[in-house]
Amino acid sequence: MLAPLFLLWPISVAITYVVAQGIAVVPYDRGLANTVLVLAQQVKDVNGRARLQLPLPARDMLRADETDSVFYLVVTGGGDYLGGDRELPLPSLEAPLPGIVQYRDDTMRGFGVRVAYTWVALPGVRGGPVLVQVAETLQKRSQLANEIIKGVIIPQFVILPLAVLLVWFGLSRGLAPLNRLQARLRARRPDDLSAIDEREVPQEIAPLMAAMNDLLHRMAASVEAQKRFVADAAHQMKTPLAGIRTQAELALRNASPEDMQASLRQLIAGAERATRLVNQLLALARAENAGGPGDAAAPTDLAAIAREQTQNWVHEALDRQIDLGLEAPDMPVTIRGQPLLLAELLNNLIDNALRYTPPGGTVTVRVADDGDAALLEVEDSGPGIPEEERELVFDRFYRILGSSTDGSGLGLAIVREIAQRHGATLAVAGNSQSGPDDPPGTRITAKFPKA
């Protein structure tokens, strides 16, 4: 802000000088005009000839200026000299305008002069109007202009430093809250992601603080999710790893080939469980760290994903003697989403349904267009989920009491995370096709907003 102030100061001086020159010219031009008019009144018609009848005291008055030199000249239109200073230049060729005072700048004896002149029309005189002009040097005008400039510039020498001090004081005072905010931020611990109190910041940066608090909130949620992931992973990996180690120790102790084969089979099964657990933990972490609803999303055909992923589980369903079916329209059912995450969601629902459905049961995958929403359902004929536990099954590592099925309790937690990222809602109900004597079954429905 100081640079424009110092740049404007010389511009102000130049403008002041031009204005002062204009102000100084006006009163002295008016005086010259009065002198010219008085002198013009002294031009008379004497026997058909123009004569300048200027008394001696009047001539002395014309020369009485103590500061500037005053010159005058009176000539006829034909060039006959009537009185005054012969060296005074004549105006350029122009049409005479009797009775009107005109001005021009000229040079007299090497000095700049201001000239006022007029024409006097004498009807009885041959040769045309008489030229009357009075010239004055510019000393008084320059003095007045300088006084005006001094009166403006000298106060500016006082005002400018005061303006600099006021700018410095105002900016320092205005930036003090920012400096305090900076000190508070520097003093924070690296793990302190709490919101900044917006009441203690200037109003101008309140939107910035709101955005920063939103960022801190999202960072805190991300850090908390990572902490939960690490804690959950550490806790859940202990059991399969301990089992693998135990089976390995048993294999080393048992000498018989039969016992060793049994221990090795247990090792393979434990490794498979550990692998599945690791894959689910990674899927959960990927779902938690994905962007908000719609981030990196593209129009996706939910029916096509359902066909592809259901086909991948056909062999697993045949091995378990379960009837796996798909009900989907031929037309695309388009939503905005991330195909990889949507495939992960459906895979977890199908895997969960196959694990809890006994041999001879059915699992059905459905995709439907529900107007402004798209429905994805996985329905099985398993033992079902009690109503009081239907909300709890989406929690991490939650297992229904009495369940004998292997699992880590992460499948539906992954489903919930992915559904939330896509703005979908989840609902759990019983199998709509179950009869009075059939198991209640489970139907999990994900409702997505359509693209």
Short mmCIF file of C-alpha atoms in Angstrom, two decimals:
data_model
loop_
_atom_site.label_atom_id
_atom_site.label_comp_id
_atom_site.label_asym_id
_atom_site.label_seq_id
_atom_site.Cartn_x
_atom_site.Cartn_y
_atom_site.Cartn_z
CA MET A 1 0.00 0.00 0.00
CA LEU A 2 2.95 2.35 0.54
CA ALA A 3 4.17 2.00 -3.06
CA PRO A 4 0.96 3.52 -4.54
CA LEU A 5 1.15 6.35 -2.00
CA PHE A 6 4.70 7.31 -3.08
CA LEU A 7 3.70 6.90 -6.74
CA LEU A 8 0.66 9.16 -6.38
CA TRP A 9 2.62 11.93 -4.65
CA PRO A 10 4.60 13.18 -7.74
CA ILE A 11 1.45 12.80 -9.83
CA SER A 12 -0.35 15.01 -7.32
CA VAL A 13 2.47 17.59 -7.54
CA ALA A 14 2.24 17.70 -11.33
CA ILE A 15 -1.54 18.06 -11.31
CA THR A 16 -1.30 20.78 -8.65
CA TYR A 17 1.22 22.71 -10.78
CA VAL A 18 -1.07 22.63 -13.84
CA VAL A 19 -4.09 23.69 -11.79
CA ALA A 20 -2.10 26.49 -10.08
CA GLN A 21 -1.01 27.86 -13.43
CA GLY A 22 -4.63 27.98 -14.55
CA ILE A 23 -5.73 29.67 -11.33
CA ALA A 24 -2.95 32.28 -11.51
CA VAL A 25 -3.79 33.28 -15.10
CA VAL A 26 -7.43 34.21 -14.50
CA PRO A 27 -7.14 37.32 -12.23
CA TYR A 28 -4.22 38.82 -14.13
CA ASP A 29 -5.93 38.26 -17.46
CA ARG A 30 -8.92 40.12 -16.07
CA GLY A 31 -6.66 43.05 -15.11
CA LEU A 32 -5.08 43.09 -18.56
CA ALA A 33 -8.56 43.13 -20.13
CA ASN A 34 -9.57 46.14 -18.03
CA THR A 35 -6.39 47.98 -19.09
CA VAL A 36 -7.01 47.20 -22.76
CA LEU A 37 -10.60 48.47 -22.53
CA VAL A 38 -9.52 51.67 -20.79
CA LEU A 39 -6.80 52.22 -23.40
CA ALA A 40 -9.28 51.54 -26.21
CA GLN A 41 -11.48 54.33 -24.87
CA GLN A 42 -8.64 56.73 -25.47
CA VAL A 43 -8.65 56.12 -29.24
CA LYS A 44 -10.63 58.96 -30.87
CA ASP A 45 -11.69 60.06 -34.33
CA VAL A 46 -10.01 63.40 -34.98
CA ASN A 47 -10.92 64.89 -38.35
CA GLY A 48 -11.35 61.48 -39.94
CA ARG A 49 -8.14 60.11 -38.57
CA ALA A 50 -7.56 57.87 -35.54
CA ARG A 51 -5.68 59.46 -32.66
CA LEU A 52 -4.54 58.10 -29.27
CA GLN A 53 -5.26 60.76 -26.68
CA LEU A 54 -3.46 59.32 -23.65
CA PRO A 55 -2.67 61.80 -20.87
CA LEU A 56 0.78 61.67 -19.31
CA PRO A 57 -0.49 60.49 -15.86
CA ALA A 58 -2.23 57.58 -17.61
CA ARG A 59 1.01 56.64 -19.32
CA ASP A 60 2.83 56.71 -16.00
CA MET A 61 0.18 54.42 -14.49
CA LEU A 62 0.76 51.87 -17.23
CA ARG A 63 4.45 51.75 -16.28
CA ALA A 64 3.85 51.80 -12.52
CA ASP A 65 3.92 48.02 -11.90
CA GLU A 66 6.83 47.23 -9.54
CA THR A 67 7.00 43.51 -10.37
CA ASP A 68 6.19 43.08 -14.03
CA SER A 69 6.95 45.19 -17.10
CA VAL A 70 3.90 46.43 -18.98
CA PHE A 71 3.94 47.25 -22.68
CA TYR A 72 1.26 48.59 -24.98
CA LEU A 73 0.85 49.30 -28.65
CA VAL A 74 -1.87 51.05 -30.66
CA VAL A 75 -1.80 50.86 -34.46
CA THR A 76 -4.39 51.38 -37.18
CA GLY A 77 -5.63 48.60 -39.39
CA GLY A 78 -3.37 49.95 -42.13
CA GLY A 79 -0.32 49.73 -39.87
CA ASP A 80 -0.03 53.41 -38.87
CA TYR A 81 1.60 53.80 -35.47
CA LEU A 82 -0.50 55.66 -32.91
CA GLY A 83 1.46 55.06 -29.67
CA GLY A 84 3.21 52.61 -27.36
CA ASP A 85 6.07 50.17 -27.76
CA ARG A 86 6.90 49.45 -31.40
CA GLU A 87 8.68 46.15 -30.49
CA LEU A 88 5.46 44.55 -29.26
CA PRO A 89 4.61 41.78 -31.78
CA LEU A 90 1.38 42.00 -33.69
CA PRO A 91 -1.18 39.18 -33.62
CA SER A 92 -1.33 36.67 -36.44
CA LEU A 93 -3.49 37.44 -39.44
CA GLU A 94 -7.07 37.02 -38.35
CA ALA A 95 -10.39 38.75 -38.83
CA PRO A 96 -10.76 41.72 -36.42
CA LEU A 97 -13.40 41.32 -33.71
CA PRO A 98 -14.16 44.82 -32.45
CA GLY A 99 -15.18 45.04 -28.82
CA ILE A 100 -13.96 41.52 -27.89
CA VAL A 101 -10.81 41.09 -25.77
CA GLN A 102 -8.57 38.24 -26.85
CA TYR A 103 -5.44 36.73 -25.29
CA ARG A 104 -2.24 35.15 -26.49
CA ASP A 105 1.23 34.22 -25.21
CA ASP A 106 4.15 35.90 -26.95
CA THR A 107 7.76 37.06 -26.50
CA MET A 108 8.99 40.62 -25.90
CA ARG A 109 12.69 41.50 -25.62
CA GLY A 110 13.48 37.85 -24.87
CA PHE A 111 10.91 37.50 -22.10
CA GLY A 112 7.63 35.67 -22.20
CA VAL A 113 4.64 37.97 -22.04
CA ARG A 114 0.89 37.64 -21.79
CA VAL A 115 -0.90 39.81 -24.36
CA ALA A 116 -4.48 41.06 -24.26
CA TYR A 117 -5.75 42.85 -27.36
CA THR A 118 -8.92 44.16 -28.95
CA TRP A 119 -10.05 46.11 -32.00
CA VAL A 120 -11.72 49.51 -31.89
CA ALA A 121 -14.09 50.31 -34.72
CA LEU A 122 -14.25 54.00 -35.75
CA PRO A 123 -16.87 54.41 -38.48
CA GLY A 124 -15.53 57.71 -39.78
CA VAL A 125 -11.93 56.52 -40.03
CA ARG A 126 -10.52 54.99 -43.16
CA GLY A 127 -8.29 51.88 -42.91
CA GLY A 128 -10.50 49.67 -40.70
CA PRO A 129 -10.51 49.04 -36.94
CA VAL A 130 -7.68 50.15 -34.67
CA LEU A 131 -5.64 47.45 -32.84
CA VAL A 132 -5.10 48.08 -29.11
CA GLN A 133 -2.94 45.58 -27.18
CA VAL A 134 -1.34 45.47 -23.74
CA ALA A 135 1.39 42.97 -22.75
CA GLU A 136 2.66 42.03 -19.32
CA THR A 137 5.58 39.83 -18.24
CA LEU A 138 4.79 36.68 -16.25
CA GLN A 139 6.55 37.36 -12.97
CA LYS A 140 3.44 37.90 -10.82
CA ARG A 141 1.70 34.94 -12.38
CA SER A 142 4.66 32.67 -11.61
CA GLN A 143 4.82 33.95 -8.03
CA LEU A 144 1.11 33.26 -7.49
CA ALA A 145 1.37 29.80 -9.02
CA ASN A 146 4.36 29.03 -6.81
CA GLU A 147 2.52 30.20 -3.72
CA ILE A 148 -0.43 27.95 -4.59
CA ILE A 149 1.90 24.98 -5.16
CA LYS A 150 3.68 25.62 -1.86
CA GLY A 151 0.36 25.85 -0.07
CA VAL A 152 -0.58 22.40 -1.38
CA ILE A 153 2.76 20.56 -1.49
CA ILE A 154 4.13 21.58 1.92
CA PRO A 155 1.12 20.13 3.79
CA GLN A 156 1.57 16.98 1.74
CA PHE A 157 5.06 16.57 3.18
CA VAL A 158 3.38 16.36 6.57
CA ILE A 159 0.33 14.37 5.47
CA LEU A 160 2.28 11.70 3.58
CA PRO A 161 4.36 10.50 6.57
CA LEU A 162 1.19 10.58 8.69
CA ALA A 163 -0.57 8.48 6.04
CA VAL A 164 2.32 6.01 6.07
CA LEU A 165 2.10 5.74 9.86
CA LEU A 166 -1.68 5.33 9.75
CA VAL A 167 -1.43 2.64 7.06
CA TRP A 168 1.23 0.80 9.07
CA PHE A 169 -0.82 1.10 12.25
CA GLY A 170 -4.08 0.07 10.55
CA LEU A 171 -2.58 -2.94 8.81
CA SER A 172 -0.72 -4.04 11.93
CA ARG A 173 -3.89 -3.79 13.96
CA GLY A 174 -5.96 -5.46 11.25
CA LEU A 175 -3.51 -8.34 10.84
CA ALA A 176 -3.07 -8.89 14.58
CA PRO A 177 -5.88 -11.52 14.70
CA LEU A 178 -4.22 -13.35 11.82
CA ASN A 179 -0.90 -13.28 13.64
CA ARG A 180 -2.56 -14.67 16.76
CA LEU A 181 -4.25 -17.35 14.66
CA GLN A 182 -0.90 -18.21 13.10
CA ALA A 183 0.69 -18.51 16.54
CA ARG A 184 -2.14 -20.79 17.72
CA LEU A 185 -1.77 -23.00 14.67
CA ARG A 186 2.01 -23.23 15.09
CA ALA A 187 1.57 -24.13 18.76
CA ARG A 188 -0.79 -27.03 17.97
CA ARG A 189 0.33 -30.58 18.43
CA PRO A 190 0.63 -32.59 15.19
CA ASP A 191 -2.18 -34.90 16.30
CA ASP A 192 -4.56 -32.07 17.25
CA LEU A 193 -7.22 -32.03 14.50
CA SER A 194 -9.91 -30.27 16.53
CA ALA A 195 -11.85 -27.41 14.90
CA ILE A 196 -10.60 -23.83 15.10
CA ASP A 197 -12.83 -21.47 17.04
CA GLU A 198 -14.34 -19.25 14.33
CA ARG A 199 -15.40 -16.61 16.86
CA GLU A 200 -11.78 -15.53 17.35
CA VAL A 201 -10.95 -14.88 13.68
CA PRO A 202 -11.70 -11.79 11.56
CA GLN A 203 -15.03 -11.83 9.79
CA GLU A 204 -13.31 -11.56 6.39
CA ILE A 205 -11.66 -14.99 6.75
CA ALA A 206 -14.55 -16.74 8.48
CA PRO A 207 -15.39 -18.69 5.27
CA LEU A 208 -11.74 -19.76 5.06
CA MET A 209 -11.87 -20.98 8.65
CA ALA A 210 -15.09 -22.87 7.94
CA ALA A 211 -13.43 -24.60 4.99
CA MET A 212 -10.34 -25.36 7.09
CA ASN A 213 -12.48 -26.79 9.89
CA ASP A 214 -14.26 -28.96 7.35
CA LEU A 215 -10.87 -30.17 6.11
CA LEU A 216 -9.74 -30.87 9.69
CA HIS A 217 -12.97 -32.78 10.31
CA ARG A 218 -12.41 -34.93 7.24
CA MET A 219 -8.76 -35.46 8.15
CA ALA A 220 -9.77 -36.47 11.68
CA ALA A 221 -12.30 -38.92 10.28
CA SER A 222 -9.66 -40.34 7.94
CA VAL A 223 -7.09 -40.68 10.73
CA GLU A 224 -9.69 -42.26 13.00
CA ALA A 225 -10.62 -44.72 10.24
CA GLN A 226 -6.97 -45.63 9.80
CA LYS A 227 -6.56 -46.13 13.53
CA ARG A 228 -9.62 -48.34 13.64
CA PHE A 229 -8.37 -50.29 10.66
CA VAL A 230 -4.96 -50.87 12.21
CA ALA A 231 -6.47 -51.86 15.55
CA ASP A 232 -9.05 -54.15 13.95
CA ALA A 233 -6.50 -55.72 11.64
CA ALA A 234 -4.07 -56.35 14.50
CA HIS A 235 -6.82 -57.87 16.61
CA GLN A 236 -8.33 -60.05 13.89
CA MET A 237 -5.04 -61.30 12.48
CA LYS A 238 -3.97 -62.74 15.84
CA THR A 239 -6.39 -65.67 15.70
CA PRO A 240 -5.59 -67.10 12.23
CA LEU A 241 -1.88 -66.50 12.65
CA ALA A 242 -1.90 -68.19 16.04
CA GLY A 243 -3.80 -71.12 14.51
CA ILE A 244 -1.30 -71.42 11.67
CA ARG A 245 1.58 -71.40 14.12
CA THR A 246 -0.09 -74.04 16.32
CA GLN A 247 -0.69 -76.36 13.34
CA ALA A 248 2.88 -75.89 12.20
CA GLU A 249 4.18 -76.84 15.66
CA LEU A 250 1.90 -79.89 15.70
CA ALA A 251 3.18 -80.94 12.29
CA LEU A 252 6.74 -80.73 13.56
CA ARG A 253 5.92 -82.83 16.66
CA ASN A 254 3.83 -85.54 14.96
CA ALA A 255 5.90 -88.19 13.32
CA SER A 256 3.13 -90.14 11.62
CA PRO A 257 2.33 -89.17 8.03
CA GLU A 258 -1.41 -89.17 8.73
CA ASP A 259 -1.12 -86.65 11.55
CA MET A 260 1.26 -84.54 9.53
CA GLN A 261 -1.14 -84.53 6.58
CA ALA A 262 -3.98 -83.45 8.88
CA SER A 263 -1.85 -80.62 10.30
CA LEU A 264 -0.88 -79.48 6.82
CA ARG A 265 -4.53 -79.43 5.74
CA GLN A 266 -5.29 -77.32 8.81
CA LEU A 267 -2.39 -75.05 7.84
CA ILE A 268 -3.85 -74.58 4.36
CA ALA A 269 -7.32 -73.87 5.77
CA GLY A 270 -5.86 -71.37 8.25
CA ALA A 271 -3.88 -69.66 5.47
CA GLU A 272 -7.05 -69.40 3.39
CA ARG A 273 -8.93 -67.82 6.30
CA ALA A 274 -6.07 -65.39 6.90
CA THR A 275 -5.98 -64.52 3.19
CA ARG A 276 -9.71 -63.88 3.11
CA LEU A 277 -9.48 -61.78 6.25
CA VAL A 278 -6.64 -59.69 4.81
CA ASN A 279 -8.56 -59.19 1.56
CA GLN A 280 -11.65 -58.06 3.47
CA LEU A 281 -9.64 -55.70 5.65
CA LEU A 282 -8.07 -54.16 2.56
CA ALA A 283 -11.49 -53.88 0.91
CA LEU A 284 -12.84 -52.17 4.03
CA ALA A 285 -9.92 -49.74 4.10
CA ARG A 286 -10.42 -48.98 0.40
CA ALA A 287 -14.13 -48.34 0.93
CA GLU A 288 -13.50 -46.09 3.97
CA ASN A 289 -10.85 -44.00 2.22
CA ALA A 290 -12.83 -43.50 -0.98
CA GLY A 291 -14.17 -40.03 -1.69
CA GLY A 292 -17.61 -38.76 -0.77
CA PRO A 293 -20.79 -39.53 -2.71
CA GLY A 294 -20.21 -39.11 -6.41
CA ASP A 295 -16.41 -38.67 -6.21
CA ALA A 296 -14.65 -40.21 -9.23
CA ALA A 297 -18.05 -41.68 -10.16
CA ALA A 298 -19.29 -42.36 -13.66
CA PRO A 299 -22.56 -43.61 -15.16
CA THR A 300 -22.59 -47.35 -14.43
CA ASP A 301 -25.02 -50.10 -15.48
CA LEU A 302 -25.98 -51.84 -12.25
CA ALA A 303 -27.63 -54.71 -14.15
CA ALA A 304 -24.42 -55.44 -16.08
CA ILE A 305 -22.40 -55.56 -12.85
CA ALA A 306 -24.96 -57.92 -11.31
CA ARG A 307 -24.77 -60.29 -14.32
CA GLU A 308 -20.97 -60.35 -14.34
CA GLN A 309 -20.49 -60.84 -10.60
CA THR A 310 -23.28 -63.43 -10.22
CA GLN A 311 -21.69 -65.46 -13.02
CA ASN A 312 -18.41 -65.50 -11.06
CA TRP A 313 -20.16 -67.24 -8.09
CA VAL A 314 -21.89 -70.00 -10.07
CA HIS A 315 -19.19 -72.63 -9.39
CA GLU A 316 -19.14 -71.80 -5.68
CA ALA A 317 -22.93 -72.16 -5.54
CA LEU A 318 -22.79 -75.51 -7.35
CA ASP A 319 -20.17 -76.78 -4.93
CA ARG A 320 -22.45 -75.86 -2.04
CA GLN A 321 -25.51 -77.32 -3.81
CA ILE A 322 -27.30 -73.96 -3.79
CA ASP A 323 -29.55 -72.61 -6.55
CA LEU A 324 -28.05 -69.18 -7.48
CA GLY A 325 -30.29 -67.08 -9.72
CA LEU A 326 -30.40 -63.59 -11.24
CA GLU A 327 -33.44 -61.44 -11.95
CA ALA A 328 -32.49 -58.29 -13.90
CA PRO A 329 -34.10 -56.29 -16.70
CA ASP A 330 -32.69 -56.35 -20.23
CA MET A 331 -32.51 -52.55 -20.27
CA PRO A 332 -29.61 -50.84 -18.46
CA VAL A 333 -30.25 -49.59 -14.93
CA THR A 334 -27.85 -46.65 -14.73
CA ILE A 335 -26.49 -45.08 -11.55
CA ARG A 336 -23.45 -42.92 -10.85
CA GLY A 337 -20.85 -45.01 -9.09
CA GLN A 338 -17.47 -46.70 -9.02
CA PRO A 339 -17.74 -50.10 -10.74
CA LEU A 340 -14.98 -51.73 -8.65
CA LEU A 341 -16.59 -50.74 -5.35
CA LEU A 342 -20.06 -51.74 -6.56
CA ALA A 343 -18.70 -55.14 -7.60
CA GLU A 344 -17.12 -55.48 -4.13
CA LEU A 345 -20.46 -54.64 -2.50
CA LEU A 346 -22.33 -57.28 -4.53
CA ASN A 347 -19.61 -59.92 -4.01
CA ASN A 348 -19.84 -59.50 -0.25
CA LEU A 349 -23.63 -59.82 -0.31
CA ILE A 350 -23.50 -62.97 -2.45
CA ASP A 351 -20.68 -64.48 -0.39
CA ASN A 352 -22.57 -63.77 2.82
CA ALA A 353 -25.77 -65.32 1.40
CA LEU A 354 -23.99 -68.47 0.17
CA ARG A 355 -22.26 -68.97 3.51
CA TYR A 356 -25.50 -68.85 5.52
CA THR A 357 -27.74 -70.75 3.09
CA PRO A 358 -27.85 -74.53 3.70
CA PRO A 359 -27.41 -77.04 0.84
CA GLY A 360 -30.51 -77.23 -1.30
CA GLY A 361 -31.41 -73.61 -0.63
CA THR A 362 -31.68 -70.69 -3.01
CA VAL A 363 -29.92 -67.36 -3.42
CA THR A 364 -31.40 -64.76 -5.78
CA VAL A 365 -29.80 -61.56 -7.01
CA ARG A 366 -32.26 -58.90 -8.24
CA VAL A 367 -31.85 -55.57 -9.99
CA ALA A 368 -34.91 -53.39 -10.49
CA ASP A 369 -35.74 -49.91 -11.76
CA ASP A 370 -37.84 -48.16 -9.13
CA GLY A 371 -38.51 -44.85 -10.87
CA ASP A 372 -36.02 -42.37 -9.45
CA ALA A 373 -34.03 -45.12 -7.72
CA ALA A 374 -32.31 -48.39 -8.59
CA LEU A 375 -32.70 -51.44 -6.36
CA LEU A 376 -30.11 -54.14 -5.81
CA GLU A 377 -31.31 -57.11 -3.71
CA VAL A 378 -29.71 -60.35 -2.57
CA GLU A 379 -32.22 -62.81 -1.09
CA ASP A 380 -31.42 -66.18 0.46
CA SER A 381 -33.30 -69.03 2.14
CA GLY A 382 -31.02 -69.23 5.17
CA PRO A 383 -31.82 -68.99 8.87
CA GLY A 384 -32.52 -65.27 8.65
CA ILE A 385 -31.55 -62.40 10.95
CA PRO A 386 -33.60 -61.53 14.04
CA GLU A 387 -35.19 -58.09 13.82
CA GLU A 388 -33.34 -56.80 16.88
CA GLU A 389 -30.00 -57.60 15.21
CA ARG A 390 -30.67 -56.33 11.69
CA GLU A 391 -28.94 -53.02 12.34
CA LEU A 392 -26.07 -54.58 14.27
CA VAL A 393 -25.00 -56.94 11.48
CA PHE A 394 -23.47 -54.00 9.60
CA ASP A 395 -21.03 -53.31 12.46
CA ARG A 396 -17.49 -54.57 12.12
CA PHE A 397 -16.74 -58.05 13.37
CA TYR A 398 -20.29 -58.50 14.61
CA ARG A 399 -21.39 -62.14 14.49
CA ILE A 400 -24.88 -63.45 15.27
CA LEU A 401 -24.82 -65.59 18.38
CA GLY A 402 -25.12 -69.30 17.66
CA SER A 403 -23.82 -68.93 14.10
CA SER A 404 -21.56 -71.81 13.09
CA THR A 405 -20.49 -70.31 9.76
CA ASP A 406 -16.89 -69.27 9.28
CA GLY A 407 -16.43 -65.55 8.78
CA SER A 408 -14.83 -62.44 10.15
CA GLY A 409 -17.90 -60.23 10.41
CA LEU A 410 -16.51 -57.73 7.89
CA GLY A 411 -18.61 -58.50 4.80
CA LEU A 412 -21.68 -56.40 5.67
CA ALA A 413 -19.48 -53.66 7.17
CA ILE A 414 -17.82 -53.35 3.74
CA VAL A 415 -21.27 -53.28 2.14
CA ARG A 416 -22.37 -50.40 4.38
CA GLU A 417 -19.22 -48.34 3.71
CA ILE A 418 -19.57 -48.72 -0.07
CA ALA A 419 -23.30 -47.95 0.05
CA GLN A 420 -22.66 -44.77 2.02
CA ARG A 421 -20.05 -43.65 -0.53
CA HIS A 422 -22.69 -43.97 -3.25
CA GLY A 423 -25.49 -42.28 -1.33
CA ALA A 424 -27.42 -45.57 -1.10
CA THR A 425 -29.60 -46.82 1.76
CA LEU A 426 -29.62 -50.40 3.09
CA ALA A 427 -32.57 -52.37 4.40
CA VAL A 428 -32.75 -55.90 5.89
CA ALA A 429 -35.90 -58.01 5.75
CA GLY A 430 -36.96 -61.63 5.53
CA ASN A 431 -37.28 -63.73 2.38
CA SER A 432 -40.51 -62.75 0.63
CA GLN A 433 -40.79 -66.24 -0.92
CA SER A 434 -40.50 -68.22 2.36
CA GLY A 435 -43.48 -70.37 3.32
CA PRO A 436 -44.76 -71.03 6.85
CA ASP A 437 -42.57 -74.11 7.27
CA ASP A 438 -39.48 -72.69 5.51
CA PRO A 439 -36.57 -70.90 7.13
CA PRO A 440 -37.23 -67.11 7.30
CA GLY A 441 -34.33 -66.27 5.02
CA THR A 442 -32.80 -62.82 4.52
CA ARG A 443 -33.29 -60.09 1.92
CA ILE A 444 -30.80 -57.23 1.90
CA THR A 445 -31.78 -54.31 -0.35
CA ALA A 446 -29.51 -51.44 -1.46
CA LYS A 447 -31.38 -48.44 -2.90
CA PHE A 448 -29.24 -46.21 -5.14
CA PRO A 449 -30.20 -42.84 -6.60
CA LYS A 450 -30.39 -43.10 -10.39
CA ALA A 451 -28.11 -41.13 -12.67
#
